[in-house]
C-alpha cells in the first residue's frame, strides 16, 4: 500500500481563442445541450473587478385569508385599484420606499426594498395598513 500524497493538483485556466472557435454551434435541426460547459463559456475575458450590488428585493407573502380589494382600495392610503386593467391593489409607502401588489387570494408581492430586512418591514407595514378598521 502506498503512502497518501495529498489531493491531486488542479490547474484552472481560461480557454484559448482556438478552443472557443472549435465549440460546436447549434444548427437548425441539431440538438445542442445547454448543460454542456461550452454553452456557457464567455467569448471575451471577464473583468473580475466587477462587484454586483443589490438594487431590488422582491418578496412574497401569503396573508392566509381572502381580501376584499375594493374595500382595501377605498380605505387605504396610497392605494390604487383598476380591476379592468390589473387584478390587484397597488399600494406604495415612502419608508422603506416600496410597492406592494395585493391579490384577492390573500397573496402579496412586495418590491423595491434594498435589503431583506427592509422588505420584511415593508410587508409588515402593508399588512398592518390594510387590516386596520
PDB file of C-alpha atoms in Angstrom:
ATOM      1  CA  UNK A   1       0.000   0.000   0.000  1.00  0.00           C
ATOM      2  CA  UNK A   2       1.424   3.377  -0.982  1.00  0.00           C
ATOM      3  CA  UNK A   3       1.517   6.404   1.259  1.00  0.00           C
ATOM      4  CA  UNK A   4      -1.049   9.170   0.869  1.00  0.00           C
ATOM      5  CA  UNK A   5       0.388  12.008  -1.193  1.00  0.00           C
ATOM      6  CA  UNK A   6      -2.480  14.512  -0.770  1.00  0.00           C
ATOM      7  CA  UNK A   7      -5.021  15.645  -3.297  1.00  0.00           C
ATOM      8  CA  UNK A   8      -4.002  15.869  -6.928  1.00  0.00           C
ATOM      9  CA  UNK A   9      -3.167  19.353  -8.113  1.00  0.00           C
ATOM     10  CA  UNK A  10      -5.785  21.076 -10.239  1.00  0.00           C
ATOM     11  CA  UNK A  11      -4.924  23.733 -12.766  1.00  0.00           C
ATOM     12  CA  UNK A  12      -7.661  26.160 -13.818  1.00  0.00           C
ATOM     13  CA  UNK A  13      -7.180  28.354 -16.843  1.00  0.00           C
ATOM     14  CA  UNK A  14      -9.357  30.286 -19.249  1.00  0.00           C
ATOM     15  CA  UNK A  15      -9.947  28.661 -22.640  1.00  0.00           C
ATOM     16  CA  UNK A  16      -7.906  29.945 -25.541  1.00  0.00           C
ATOM     17  CA  UNK A  17      -9.462  31.599 -28.584  1.00  0.00           C
ATOM     18  CA  UNK A  18      -8.791  28.417 -30.605  1.00  0.00           C
ATOM     19  CA  UNK A  19     -10.709  26.376 -28.021  1.00  0.00           C
ATOM     20  CA  UNK A  20     -13.665  28.755 -28.234  1.00  0.00           C
ATOM     21  CA  UNK A  21     -13.730  28.711 -32.035  1.00  0.00           C
ATOM     22  CA  UNK A  22     -13.898  24.912 -32.066  1.00  0.00           C
ATOM     23  CA  UNK A  23     -17.078  24.845 -29.938  1.00  0.00           C
ATOM     24  CA  UNK A  24     -19.957  23.427 -31.995  1.00  0.00           C
ATOM     25  CA  UNK A  25     -22.835  25.806 -32.620  1.00  0.00           C
ATOM     26  CA  UNK A  26     -26.430  24.666 -32.881  1.00  0.00           C
ATOM     27  CA  UNK A  27     -27.774  24.172 -36.378  1.00  0.00           C
ATOM     28  CA  UNK A  28     -31.413  24.463 -37.351  1.00  0.00           C
ATOM     29  CA  UNK A  29     -32.015  20.712 -36.994  1.00  0.00           C
ATOM     30  CA  UNK A  30     -29.407  19.748 -34.385  1.00  0.00           C
ATOM     31  CA  UNK A  31     -29.912  19.400 -30.656  1.00  0.00           C
ATOM     32  CA  UNK A  32     -27.493  21.476 -28.594  1.00  0.00           C
ATOM     33  CA  UNK A  33     -27.319  20.700 -24.897  1.00  0.00           C
ATOM     34  CA  UNK A  34     -27.370  23.833 -22.724  1.00  0.00           C
ATOM     35  CA  UNK A  35     -25.930  21.715 -19.912  1.00  0.00           C
ATOM     36  CA  UNK A  36     -22.599  21.381 -21.683  1.00  0.00           C
ATOM     37  CA  UNK A  37     -19.827  23.597 -20.294  1.00  0.00           C
ATOM     38  CA  UNK A  38     -19.150  25.009 -23.757  1.00  0.00           C
ATOM     39  CA  UNK A  39     -22.627  26.555 -23.864  1.00  0.00           C
ATOM     40  CA  UNK A  40     -21.748  28.998 -21.079  1.00  0.00           C
ATOM     41  CA  UNK A  41     -18.122  29.762 -21.932  1.00  0.00           C
ATOM     42  CA  UNK A  42     -17.673  33.529 -22.437  1.00  0.00           C
ATOM     43  CA  UNK A  43     -16.176  34.615 -25.744  1.00  0.00           C
ATOM     44  CA  UNK A  44     -14.403  37.578 -24.155  1.00  0.00           C
ATOM     45  CA  UNK A  45     -12.327  37.650 -20.990  1.00  0.00           C
ATOM     46  CA  UNK A  46     -14.340  38.601 -17.905  1.00  0.00           C
ATOM     47  CA  UNK A  47     -13.413  41.611 -15.798  1.00  0.00           C
ATOM     48  CA  UNK A  48     -13.076  40.170 -12.302  1.00  0.00           C
ATOM     49  CA  UNK A  49     -13.106  43.667 -10.775  1.00  0.00           C
ATOM     50  CA  UNK A  50     -16.898  43.922 -11.191  1.00  0.00           C
ATOM     51  CA  UNK A  51     -18.730  43.886  -7.887  1.00  0.00           C
ATOM     52  CA  UNK A  52     -22.511  43.276  -8.078  1.00  0.00           C
ATOM     53  CA  UNK A  53     -24.745  45.345  -5.800  1.00  0.00           C
ATOM     54  CA  UNK A  54     -28.279  44.576  -4.697  1.00  0.00           C
ATOM     55  CA  UNK A  55     -30.765  47.059  -6.134  1.00  0.00           C
ATOM     56  CA  UNK A  56     -34.140  45.433  -5.572  1.00  0.00           C
ATOM     57  CA  UNK A  57     -35.552  42.747  -3.304  1.00  0.00           C
ATOM     58  CA  UNK A  58     -38.834  41.056  -4.240  1.00  0.00           C
ATOM     59  CA  UNK A  59     -40.690  39.130  -1.550  1.00  0.00           C
ATOM     60  CA  UNK A  60     -43.967  37.248  -1.483  1.00  0.00           C
ATOM     61  CA  UNK A  61     -46.298  36.845   1.480  1.00  0.00           C
ATOM     62  CA  UNK A  62     -49.311  34.619   1.969  1.00  0.00           C
ATOM     63  CA  UNK A  63     -51.640  36.552   4.282  1.00  0.00           C
ATOM     64  CA  UNK A  64     -53.757  33.477   4.921  1.00  0.00           C
ATOM     65  CA  UNK A  65     -57.162  34.985   4.096  1.00  0.00           C
ATOM     66  CA  UNK A  66     -59.085  36.267   1.092  1.00  0.00           C
ATOM     67  CA  UNK A  67     -59.059  40.032   0.564  1.00  0.00           C
ATOM     68  CA  UNK A  68     -61.815  42.467  -0.429  1.00  0.00           C
ATOM     69  CA  UNK A  69     -59.787  44.588  -2.853  1.00  0.00           C
ATOM     70  CA  UNK A  70     -62.464  47.279  -3.312  1.00  0.00           C
ATOM     71  CA  UNK A  71     -62.679  47.838   0.432  1.00  0.00           C
ATOM     72  CA  UNK A  72     -58.900  47.993   0.759  1.00  0.00           C
ATOM     73  CA  UNK A  73     -58.588  50.453  -2.139  1.00  0.00           C
ATOM     74  CA  UNK A  74     -61.275  52.732  -0.681  1.00  0.00           C
ATOM     75  CA  UNK A  75     -59.923  52.736   2.880  1.00  0.00           C
ATOM     76  CA  UNK A  76     -56.147  52.532   2.483  1.00  0.00           C
ATOM     77  CA  UNK A  77     -53.925  55.487   1.716  1.00  0.00           C
ATOM     78  CA  UNK A  78     -51.650  55.369  -1.335  1.00  0.00           C
ATOM     79  CA  UNK A  79     -53.657  52.552  -2.939  1.00  0.00           C
ATOM     80  CA  UNK A  80     -54.916  52.241  -6.479  1.00  0.00           C
ATOM     81  CA  UNK A  81     -57.230  49.617  -7.944  1.00  0.00           C
ATOM     82  CA  UNK A  82     -58.459  49.303 -11.506  1.00  0.00           C
ATOM     83  CA  UNK A  83     -59.758  45.727 -11.943  1.00  0.00           C
ATOM     84  CA  UNK A  84     -60.201  46.159 -15.706  1.00  0.00           C
ATOM     85  CA  UNK A  85     -56.512  46.940 -16.041  1.00  0.00           C
ATOM     86  CA  UNK A  86     -54.889  44.749 -13.348  1.00  0.00           C
ATOM     87  CA  UNK A  87     -56.371  42.305 -10.823  1.00  0.00           C
ATOM     88  CA  UNK A  88     -54.542  43.619  -7.753  1.00  0.00           C
ATOM     89  CA  UNK A  89     -54.467  46.628  -5.450  1.00  0.00           C
ATOM     90  CA  UNK A  90     -51.230  48.565  -5.884  1.00  0.00           C
ATOM     91  CA  UNK A  91     -50.023  50.163  -2.657  1.00  0.00           C
ATOM     92  CA  UNK A  92     -46.972  52.325  -2.064  1.00  0.00           C
ATOM     93  CA  UNK A  93     -45.210  53.526   1.064  1.00  0.00           C
ATOM     94  CA  UNK A  94     -42.382  56.022   1.427  1.00  0.00           C
ATOM     95  CA  UNK A  95     -40.269  54.367   4.101  1.00  0.00           C
ATOM     96  CA  UNK A  96     -38.924  51.939   3.101  1.00  0.00           C
ATOM     97  CA  UNK A  97     -39.710  53.057  -0.434  1.00  0.00           C
ATOM     98  CA  UNK A  98     -41.553  50.021  -1.774  1.00  0.00           C
ATOM     99  CA  UNK A  99     -44.582  48.948  -3.776  1.00  0.00           C
ATOM    100  CA  UNK A 100     -46.907  46.067  -2.942  1.00  0.00           C
ATOM    101  CA  UNK A 101     -49.401  44.169  -5.042  1.00  0.00           C
ATOM    102  CA  UNK A 102     -52.305  42.739  -3.024  1.00  0.00           C
ATOM    103  CA  UNK A 103     -54.337  39.990  -4.701  1.00  0.00           C
ATOM    104  CA  UNK A 104     -57.798  38.810  -3.633  1.00  0.00           C
ATOM    105  CA  UNK A 105     -56.353  35.334  -2.981  1.00  0.00           C
ATOM    106  CA  UNK A 106     -54.513  36.772   0.027  1.00  0.00           C
ATOM    107  CA  UNK A 107     -51.115  36.806  -1.632  1.00  0.00           C
ATOM    108  CA  UNK A 108     -48.946  39.918  -1.552  1.00  0.00           C
ATOM    109  CA  UNK A 109     -45.844  40.765  -3.607  1.00  0.00           C
ATOM    110  CA  UNK A 110     -43.574  43.444  -2.151  1.00  0.00           C
ATOM    111  CA  UNK A 111     -40.928  45.019  -4.414  1.00  0.00           C
ATOM    112  CA  UNK A 112     -38.361  47.790  -4.261  1.00  0.00           C
ATOM    113  CA  UNK A 113     -36.640  47.166  -0.923  1.00  0.00           C
ATOM    114  CA  UNK A 114     -32.852  47.401  -0.782  1.00  0.00           C
ATOM    115  CA  UNK A 115     -32.381  44.622   1.788  1.00  0.00           C
ATOM    116  CA  UNK A 116     -34.149  41.612   3.233  1.00  0.00           C
ATOM    117  CA  UNK A 117     -34.850  43.487   6.485  1.00  0.00           C
ATOM    118  CA  UNK A 118     -36.388  46.431   4.606  1.00  0.00           C
ATOM    119  CA  UNK A 119     -38.558  44.025   2.631  1.00  0.00           C
ATOM    120  CA  UNK A 120     -39.757  42.323   5.829  1.00  0.00           C
ATOM    121  CA  UNK A 121     -40.527  45.703   7.453  1.00  0.00           C
ATOM    122  CA  UNK A 122     -42.425  46.905   4.367  1.00  0.00           C
ATOM    123  CA  UNK A 123     -44.507  43.705   4.213  1.00  0.00           C
ATOM    124  CA  UNK A 124     -45.483  44.171   7.861  1.00  0.00           C
ATOM    125  CA  UNK A 125     -46.449  47.808   7.231  1.00  0.00           C
ATOM    126  CA  UNK A 126     -48.636  46.830   4.264  1.00  0.00           C
ATOM    127  CA  UNK A 127     -50.333  44.048   6.220  1.00  0.00           C
ATOM    128  CA  UNK A 128     -50.971  46.410   9.132  1.00  0.00           C
ATOM    129  CA  UNK A 129     -52.303  49.203   6.925  1.00  0.00           C
ATOM    130  CA  UNK A 130     -54.988  47.080   5.260  1.00  0.00           C
ATOM    131  CA  UNK A 131     -56.035  45.217   8.438  1.00  0.00           C
ATOM    132  CA  UNK A 132     -56.929  48.369  10.413  1.00  0.00           C
ATOM    133  CA  UNK A 133     -60.684  49.004  10.765  1.00  0.00           C
TER     134      UNK A 133
END
